Structures are given as structure tokens and as C-alpha cells.
CSV table of C-alpha atoms in Angstrom, one decimal:
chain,number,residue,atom,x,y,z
A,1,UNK,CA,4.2,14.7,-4.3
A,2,UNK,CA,6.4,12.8,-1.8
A,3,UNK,CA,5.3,9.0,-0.4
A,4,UNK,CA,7.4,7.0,1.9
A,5,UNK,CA,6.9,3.6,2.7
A,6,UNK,CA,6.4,3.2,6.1
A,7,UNK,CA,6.3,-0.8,6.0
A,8,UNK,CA,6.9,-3.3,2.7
A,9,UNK,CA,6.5,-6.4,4.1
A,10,UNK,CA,4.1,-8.8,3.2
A,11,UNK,CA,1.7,-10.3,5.8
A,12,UNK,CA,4.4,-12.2,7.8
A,13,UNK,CA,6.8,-9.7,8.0
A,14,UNK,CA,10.4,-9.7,7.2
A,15,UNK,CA,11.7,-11.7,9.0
A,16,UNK,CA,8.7,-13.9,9.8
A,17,UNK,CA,7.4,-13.2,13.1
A,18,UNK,CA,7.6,-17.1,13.9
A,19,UNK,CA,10.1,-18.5,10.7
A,20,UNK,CA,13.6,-19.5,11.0
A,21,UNK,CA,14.5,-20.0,7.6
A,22,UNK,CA,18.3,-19.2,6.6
A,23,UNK,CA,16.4,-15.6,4.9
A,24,UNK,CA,14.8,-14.9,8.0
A,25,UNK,CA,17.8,-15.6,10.3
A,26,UNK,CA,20.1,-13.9,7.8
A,27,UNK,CA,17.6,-10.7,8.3
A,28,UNK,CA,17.3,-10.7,11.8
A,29,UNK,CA,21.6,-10.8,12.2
A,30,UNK,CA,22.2,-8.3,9.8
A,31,UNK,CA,19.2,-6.0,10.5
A,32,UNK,CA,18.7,-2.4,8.8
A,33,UNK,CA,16.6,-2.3,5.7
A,34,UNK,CA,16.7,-6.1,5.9
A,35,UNK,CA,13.7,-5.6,8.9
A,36,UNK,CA,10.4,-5.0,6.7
A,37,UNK,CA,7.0,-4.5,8.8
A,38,UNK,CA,3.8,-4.7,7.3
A,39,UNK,CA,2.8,-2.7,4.1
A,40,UNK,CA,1.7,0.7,4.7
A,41,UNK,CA,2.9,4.2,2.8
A,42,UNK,CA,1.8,7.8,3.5
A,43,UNK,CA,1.6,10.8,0.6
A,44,UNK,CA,2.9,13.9,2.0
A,45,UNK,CA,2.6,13.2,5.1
A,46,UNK,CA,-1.3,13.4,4.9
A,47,UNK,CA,-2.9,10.3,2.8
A,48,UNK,CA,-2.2,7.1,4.5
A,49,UNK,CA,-2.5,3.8,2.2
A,50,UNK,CA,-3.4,1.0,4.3
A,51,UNK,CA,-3.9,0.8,8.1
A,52,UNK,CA,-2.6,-2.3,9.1
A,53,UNK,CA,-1.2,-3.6,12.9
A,54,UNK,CA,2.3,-2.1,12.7
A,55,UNK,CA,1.0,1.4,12.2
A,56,UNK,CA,1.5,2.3,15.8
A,57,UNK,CA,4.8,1.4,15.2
A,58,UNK,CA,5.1,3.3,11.6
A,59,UNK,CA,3.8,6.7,13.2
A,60,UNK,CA,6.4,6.7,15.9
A,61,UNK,CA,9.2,5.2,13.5
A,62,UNK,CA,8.6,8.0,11.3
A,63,UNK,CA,7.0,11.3,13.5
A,64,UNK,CA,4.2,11.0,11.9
A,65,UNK,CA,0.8,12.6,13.9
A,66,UNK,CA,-2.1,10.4,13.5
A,67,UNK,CA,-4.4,12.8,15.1
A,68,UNK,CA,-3.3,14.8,12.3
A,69,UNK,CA,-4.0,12.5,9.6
A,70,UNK,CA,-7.6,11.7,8.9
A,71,UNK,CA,-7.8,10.3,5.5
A,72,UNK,CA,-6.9,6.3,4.4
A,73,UNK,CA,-7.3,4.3,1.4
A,74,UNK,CA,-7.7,1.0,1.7
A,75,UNK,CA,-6.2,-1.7,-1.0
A,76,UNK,CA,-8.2,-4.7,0.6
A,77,UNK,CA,-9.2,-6.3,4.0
A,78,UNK,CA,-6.5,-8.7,4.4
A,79,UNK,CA,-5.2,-8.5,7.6
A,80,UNK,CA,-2.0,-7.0,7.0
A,81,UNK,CA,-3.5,-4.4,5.7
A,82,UNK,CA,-6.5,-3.4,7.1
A,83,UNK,CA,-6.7,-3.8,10.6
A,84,UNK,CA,-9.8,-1.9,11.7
A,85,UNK,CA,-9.8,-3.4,15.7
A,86,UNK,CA,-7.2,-0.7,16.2
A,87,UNK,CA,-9.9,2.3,15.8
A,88,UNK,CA,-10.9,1.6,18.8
A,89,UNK,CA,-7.8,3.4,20.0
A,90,UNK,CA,-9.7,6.9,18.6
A,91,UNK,CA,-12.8,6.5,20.7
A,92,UNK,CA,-13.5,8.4,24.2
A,93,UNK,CA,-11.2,7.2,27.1
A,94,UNK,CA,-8.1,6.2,24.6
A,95,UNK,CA,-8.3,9.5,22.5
A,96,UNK,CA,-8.5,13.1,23.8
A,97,UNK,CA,-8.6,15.6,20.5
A,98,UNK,CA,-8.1,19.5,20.4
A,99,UNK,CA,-10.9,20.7,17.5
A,100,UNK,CA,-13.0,18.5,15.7
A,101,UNK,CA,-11.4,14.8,14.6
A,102,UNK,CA,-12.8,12.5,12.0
A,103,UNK,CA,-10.8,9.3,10.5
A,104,UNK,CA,-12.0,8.8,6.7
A,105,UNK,CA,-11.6,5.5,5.5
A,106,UNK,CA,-12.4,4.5,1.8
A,107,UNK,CA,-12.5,1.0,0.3
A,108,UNK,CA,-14.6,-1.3,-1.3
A,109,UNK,CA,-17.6,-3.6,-0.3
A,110,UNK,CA,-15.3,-5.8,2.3
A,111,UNK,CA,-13.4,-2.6,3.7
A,112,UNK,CA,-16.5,-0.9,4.2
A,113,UNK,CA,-18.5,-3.5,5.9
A,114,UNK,CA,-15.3,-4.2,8.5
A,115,UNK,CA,-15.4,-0.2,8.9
A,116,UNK,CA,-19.2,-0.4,10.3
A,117,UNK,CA,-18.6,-3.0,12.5
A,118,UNK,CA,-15.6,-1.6,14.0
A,119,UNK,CA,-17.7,1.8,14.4
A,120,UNK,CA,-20.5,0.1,16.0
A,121,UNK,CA,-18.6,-2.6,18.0
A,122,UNK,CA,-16.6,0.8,19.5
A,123,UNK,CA,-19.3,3.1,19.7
A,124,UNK,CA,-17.6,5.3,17.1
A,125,UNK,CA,-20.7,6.3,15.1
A,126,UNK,CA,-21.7,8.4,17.9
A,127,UNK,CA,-18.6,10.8,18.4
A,128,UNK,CA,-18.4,10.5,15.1
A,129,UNK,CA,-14.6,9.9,15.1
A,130,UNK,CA,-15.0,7.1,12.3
A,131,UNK,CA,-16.0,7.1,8.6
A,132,UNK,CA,-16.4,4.4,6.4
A,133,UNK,CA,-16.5,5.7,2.2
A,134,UNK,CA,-17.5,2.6,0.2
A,135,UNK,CA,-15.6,3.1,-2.9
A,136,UNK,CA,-16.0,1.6,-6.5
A,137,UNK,CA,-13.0,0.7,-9.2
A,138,UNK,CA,-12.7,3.4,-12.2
A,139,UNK,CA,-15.2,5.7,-10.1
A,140,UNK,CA,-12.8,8.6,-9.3
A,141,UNK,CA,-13.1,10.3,-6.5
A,142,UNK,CA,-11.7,13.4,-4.5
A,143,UNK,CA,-9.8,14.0,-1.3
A,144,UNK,CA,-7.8,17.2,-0.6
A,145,UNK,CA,-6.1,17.9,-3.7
A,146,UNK,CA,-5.7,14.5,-4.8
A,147,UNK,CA,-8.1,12.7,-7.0
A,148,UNK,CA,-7.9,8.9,-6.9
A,149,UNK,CA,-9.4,6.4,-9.5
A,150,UNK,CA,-9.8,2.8,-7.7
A,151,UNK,CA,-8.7,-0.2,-10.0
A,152,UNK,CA,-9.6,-3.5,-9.9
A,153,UNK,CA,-6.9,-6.2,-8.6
A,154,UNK,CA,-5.7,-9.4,-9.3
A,155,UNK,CA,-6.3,-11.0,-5.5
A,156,UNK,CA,-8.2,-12.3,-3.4
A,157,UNK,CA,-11.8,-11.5,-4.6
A,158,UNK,CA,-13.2,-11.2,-1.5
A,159,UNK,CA,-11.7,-9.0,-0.1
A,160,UNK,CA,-12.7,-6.2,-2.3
A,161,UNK,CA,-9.2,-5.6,-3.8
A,162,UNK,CA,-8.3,-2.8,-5.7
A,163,UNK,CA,-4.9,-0.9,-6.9
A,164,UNK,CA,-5.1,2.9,-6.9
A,165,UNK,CA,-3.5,5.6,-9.5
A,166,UNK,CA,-3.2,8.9,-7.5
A,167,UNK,CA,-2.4,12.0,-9.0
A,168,UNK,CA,-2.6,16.1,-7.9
A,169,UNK,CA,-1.8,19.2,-9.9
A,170,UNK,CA,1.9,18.2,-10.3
A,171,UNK,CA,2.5,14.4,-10.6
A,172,UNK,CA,0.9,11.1,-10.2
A,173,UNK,CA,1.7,7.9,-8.9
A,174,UNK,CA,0.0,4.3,-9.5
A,175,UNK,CA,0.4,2.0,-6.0
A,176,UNK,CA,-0.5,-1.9,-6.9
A,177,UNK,CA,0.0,-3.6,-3.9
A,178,UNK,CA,-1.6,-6.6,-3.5
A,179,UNK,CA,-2.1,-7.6,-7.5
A,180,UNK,CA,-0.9,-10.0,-9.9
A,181,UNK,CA,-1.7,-9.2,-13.7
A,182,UNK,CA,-4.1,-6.8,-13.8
A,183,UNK,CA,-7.7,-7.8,-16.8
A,184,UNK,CA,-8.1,-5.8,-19.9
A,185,UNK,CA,-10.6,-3.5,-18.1
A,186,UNK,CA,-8.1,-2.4,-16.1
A,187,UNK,CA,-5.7,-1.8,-18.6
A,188,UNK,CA,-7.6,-0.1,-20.9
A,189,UNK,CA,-8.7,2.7,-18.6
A,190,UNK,CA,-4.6,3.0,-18.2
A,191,UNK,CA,-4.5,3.5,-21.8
A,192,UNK,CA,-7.6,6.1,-21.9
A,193,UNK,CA,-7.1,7.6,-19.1
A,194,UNK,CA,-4.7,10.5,-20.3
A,195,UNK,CA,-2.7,9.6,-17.1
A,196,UNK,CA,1.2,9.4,-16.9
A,197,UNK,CA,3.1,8.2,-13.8
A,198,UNK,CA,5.8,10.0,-12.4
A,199,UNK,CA,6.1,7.0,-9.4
A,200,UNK,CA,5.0,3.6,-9.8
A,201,UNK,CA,4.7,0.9,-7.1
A,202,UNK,CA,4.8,-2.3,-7.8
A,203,UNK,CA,3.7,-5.7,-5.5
A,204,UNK,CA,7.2,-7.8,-5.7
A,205,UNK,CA,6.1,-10.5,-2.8
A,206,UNK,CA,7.8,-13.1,-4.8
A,207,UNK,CA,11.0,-11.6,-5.3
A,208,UNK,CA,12.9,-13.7,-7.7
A,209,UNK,CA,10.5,-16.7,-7.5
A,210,UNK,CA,9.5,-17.0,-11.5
A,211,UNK,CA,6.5,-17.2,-12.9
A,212,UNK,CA,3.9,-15.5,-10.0
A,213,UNK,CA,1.4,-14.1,-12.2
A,214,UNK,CA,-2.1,-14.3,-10.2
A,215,UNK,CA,-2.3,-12.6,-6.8
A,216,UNK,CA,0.9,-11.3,-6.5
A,217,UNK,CA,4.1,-10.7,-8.7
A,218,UNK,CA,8.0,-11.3,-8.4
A,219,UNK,CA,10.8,-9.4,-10.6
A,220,UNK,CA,9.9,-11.4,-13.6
A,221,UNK,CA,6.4,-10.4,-13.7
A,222,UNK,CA,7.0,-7.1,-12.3
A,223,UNK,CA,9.2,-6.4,-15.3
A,224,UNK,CA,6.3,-7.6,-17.6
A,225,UNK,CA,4.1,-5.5,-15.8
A,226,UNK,CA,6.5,-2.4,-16.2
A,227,UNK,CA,6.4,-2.8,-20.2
A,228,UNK,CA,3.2,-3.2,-20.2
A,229,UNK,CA,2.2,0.3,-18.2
A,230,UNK,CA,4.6,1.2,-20.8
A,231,UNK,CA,2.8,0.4,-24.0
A,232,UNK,CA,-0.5,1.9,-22.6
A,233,UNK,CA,1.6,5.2,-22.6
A,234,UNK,CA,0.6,5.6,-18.8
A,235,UNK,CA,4.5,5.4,-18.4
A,236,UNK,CA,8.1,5.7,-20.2
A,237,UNK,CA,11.4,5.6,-19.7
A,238,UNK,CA,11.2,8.6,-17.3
A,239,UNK,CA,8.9,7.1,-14.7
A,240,UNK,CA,10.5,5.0,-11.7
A,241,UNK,CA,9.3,1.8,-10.9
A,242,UNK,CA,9.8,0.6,-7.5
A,243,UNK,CA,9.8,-3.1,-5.8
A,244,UNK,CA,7.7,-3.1,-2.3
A,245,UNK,CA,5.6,-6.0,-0.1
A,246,UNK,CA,8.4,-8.8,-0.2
A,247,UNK,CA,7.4,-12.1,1.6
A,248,UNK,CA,10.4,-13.9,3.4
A,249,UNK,CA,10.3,-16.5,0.9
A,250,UNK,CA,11.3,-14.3,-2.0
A,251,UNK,CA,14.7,-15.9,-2.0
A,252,UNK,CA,16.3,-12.3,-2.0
A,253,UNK,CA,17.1,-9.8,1.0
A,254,UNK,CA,17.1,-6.0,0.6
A,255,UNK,CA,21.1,-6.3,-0.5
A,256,UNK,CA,20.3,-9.4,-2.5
A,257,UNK,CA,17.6,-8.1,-4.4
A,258,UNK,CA,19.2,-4.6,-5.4
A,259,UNK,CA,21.3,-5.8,-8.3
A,260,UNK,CA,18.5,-8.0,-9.8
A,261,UNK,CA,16.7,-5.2,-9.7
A,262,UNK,CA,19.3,-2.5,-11.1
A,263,UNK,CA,19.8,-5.0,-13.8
A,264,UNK,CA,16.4,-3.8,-15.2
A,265,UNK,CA,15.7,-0.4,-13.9
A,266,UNK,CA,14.0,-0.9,-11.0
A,267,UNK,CA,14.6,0.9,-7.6
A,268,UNK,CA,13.7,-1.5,-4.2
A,269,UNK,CA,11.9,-0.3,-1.2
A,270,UNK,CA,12.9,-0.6,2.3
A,271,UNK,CA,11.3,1.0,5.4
A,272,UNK,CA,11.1,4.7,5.9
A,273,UNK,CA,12.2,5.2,1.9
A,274,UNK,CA,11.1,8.4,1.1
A,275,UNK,CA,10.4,9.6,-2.2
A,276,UNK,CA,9.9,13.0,-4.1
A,277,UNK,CA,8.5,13.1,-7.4
């Protein structure tokens, strides 16, 4: 399995799109991996996570054919990652197709609803070009050769948030973006669920801020996090964890944050970081 992050930003980018705080100033002179866009990843090149505004930008970015890709799981409706005013772009007039094209999206109750209205406001449910799959936490479900199980998340409740382990024949990855701690439900379907990560993502928008617990996590909580996927036995010293979705007030860069990280095992996402596992 292979994902690359296409964008690990939280929702005001990195830099801010309007902040000039020393981080933001400091990213914008230096540039490179210091420039985050919003959160989005792919799986090989097939399974988007997330559909947020950048992705025009991600799919040229990274030659990626969106014509070509017609699956997307959703984490939640926030903005920054769901931005469903974009499907218009796939309707008559915008989008010309060779075969058959339909654009699966699956997420829960708030991700669904925003799917139909999109469809309808667009006139999408008559081509046919959009689908909305409402989906459930701990009810698995199948696409291609991957079978996801939906957890729930520490966020915002209304948006219908939810973290999702991910596996096929050969490997399996757990992507939590956006969740604090996850509840004791969550964790013991971890423990049961006869799962181990090869590949784990984990929601670092607080960077070394301490104590974020609820909602999001920073490199203190992450590492907490980590030992806990540990004890379940859904992960060991083998699996790599990696930091993604940093908010400019994480008090940390991409070249500030690496040796807090490499301190306790962690690897740090940038944009376009590909990996294989």
C-alpha cells in the first residue's frame, strides 16, 4: 500500500492565508516543505481521503487524474476538508468523460446530507456523476480491495467525525485526522479487532503546544496516543507513526519540528510525502 499526503495543513493553511505571525512569515521566506495546504492524502493513487478546496491544486501538484479517481472517504464536513461546492466542476458543460464516470463519496450523517445538496443544487443526480454513501463507525465496509472500518472521533460532533483504519491483503494503515483522544469504544474495537498497523497517521495540529487532548492532539498527546495503539496490540515497535494537519500556531515549522519528533520515533509529514508500506 502506498499513501502520500497531498496537503497537512490544518484549516488555515501553513502559512495562514491572512496571518503574519513570525511562523507564518518564517514559512513563507523559507518555503519548501514549510508551505502545507489543506489536509488531503490519496492510497495508491486510487482512494482519496478528504476532498477539500486545494485539491485542484493537489491533483496538478502531484499528476494525479481525477477523472480517474472515483472513490473518497470523508473524515468530517469541516470545511477544510470537505468541500462539496467543487463537484459542480464534474457536471455537463465543466466535465466531458470518455466511458462511464461516477464520484463515490462515503461519510457520515453531516457528509452525506452536504453530498445531496450538492447533487441536487448541481443537477448531478441526473447524470449520475455524484454518489453520496452514508457510512456508520465500526460498520466496515468495502471498496476495491480495501476494506475500511469507520471510527468514531474526538471532534466536532456535528460534523459526523470519524477516523478510519484501512487495510487490503498486504498491510494496513489507521488515518486519525481530525481527533483528540479517542472513547473506550473506540479503543476496544482496536484491541479486538485482530488489526495491526503497518502506517499510522496521527492529527499533530498543535505541534508542541502541551496538553491538547480534545479535538485535536500535539506531540505530547500524540506520543500518548502512540502507546496507547500500542498496548491494544494494533501496533508495535515496527509500525511508523507519522505527524500530519499542523496549524500555524503549533510553535514548530517542518525543520523545527523534526527533532522533537525523532526524539520519540515519530516521522513528520510535509506535502507530496509519499509512503510505501
Amino acid at each position: 500500500m502506498k499513501l502520500q499526503y497531498l496537503g497537512t495543513a490544518a484549516a488555515e493553511g501553513f502559512p495562514g492565508m491572512f496571518c503574519s505571525c513570525e511562523t507564518c512569515e518564517k514559512a513563507r521566506k523559507v518555503g519548501g516543505k514549510n508551505i502545507r495546504t489543506r489536509s488531503q492524502a490519496v492510497i495508491d493513487d486510487r482512494l482519496l481521503i478528504d476532498f477539500p478546496a486545494d485539491t485542484y491544486h493537489h491533483i496538478l501538484a502531484n499528476g494525479l487524474e481525477l477523472q480517474k479517481i472515483q472513490h473518497c472517504i470523508i473524515t468530517h464536513s469541516h470545511s477544510d476538508h470537505f468541500y462539496p461546492a467543487d463537484f459542480e466542476m464534474c457536471g455537463a458543460g465543466f466535465a466531458h468523460f470518455k466511458g462511464s464516470f461516477k464520484f463515490n463519496v462515503y461519510g457520515g450523517k453531516a457528509v452525506y446530507e452536504k453530498t445531496k445538496i450538492a447533487a441536487d443544487e448541481y443537477a448531478l443526480n441526473n447524470e449520475e456523476r455524484i454518489a453520496a454513501h452514508l457510512i456508520k463507525p465500526f460498520e466496515t465496509f468495502n471498496i476495491m480491495d480495501y476494506s475500511i472500518t469507520p471510527l468514531p472521533a474526538d471532534h466536532d460532533p456535528a460534523t459526523s467525525p470519524v477516523i478510519y483504519a484501512i487495510s487490503d491483503k498486504a498491510s494496513s494503515v489507521l488515518y486519525a485526522h481530525d481527533t483528540g483522544m479517542l472513547k473506550g469504544d473506540a479503543w476496544e474495537w482496536l484491541r479486538v479487532s485482530g488489526l495491526h498497523f503497518n502506517f499510522v497517521s496521527l492529527d499533530c495540529t498543535a505541534g508542541l503546544l502541551p496538553g491538547w487532548r480534545s479535538g485535536h492532539l500535539g506531540l505530547d498527546t500524540c506520543r500518548e496516543f502512540a502507546e496507547k495503539l500500542k498496548c491494544t496490540g494494533a501496533a508495535d515497535d515496527s509500525t511508523v507513526f507519522c505527524l500530519n494537519h499542523f496549524s500555524h500556531n503549533c510553535l514548530a515549522d517542518y525543520e523545527d519540528m523534526i527533532p522533537h519528533a525523532v526524539k520519540y520515533g515519530f516521522d513528520v509529514a510535509f506535502d507530496g510525502k509519499t509512503a510505501v508500506f
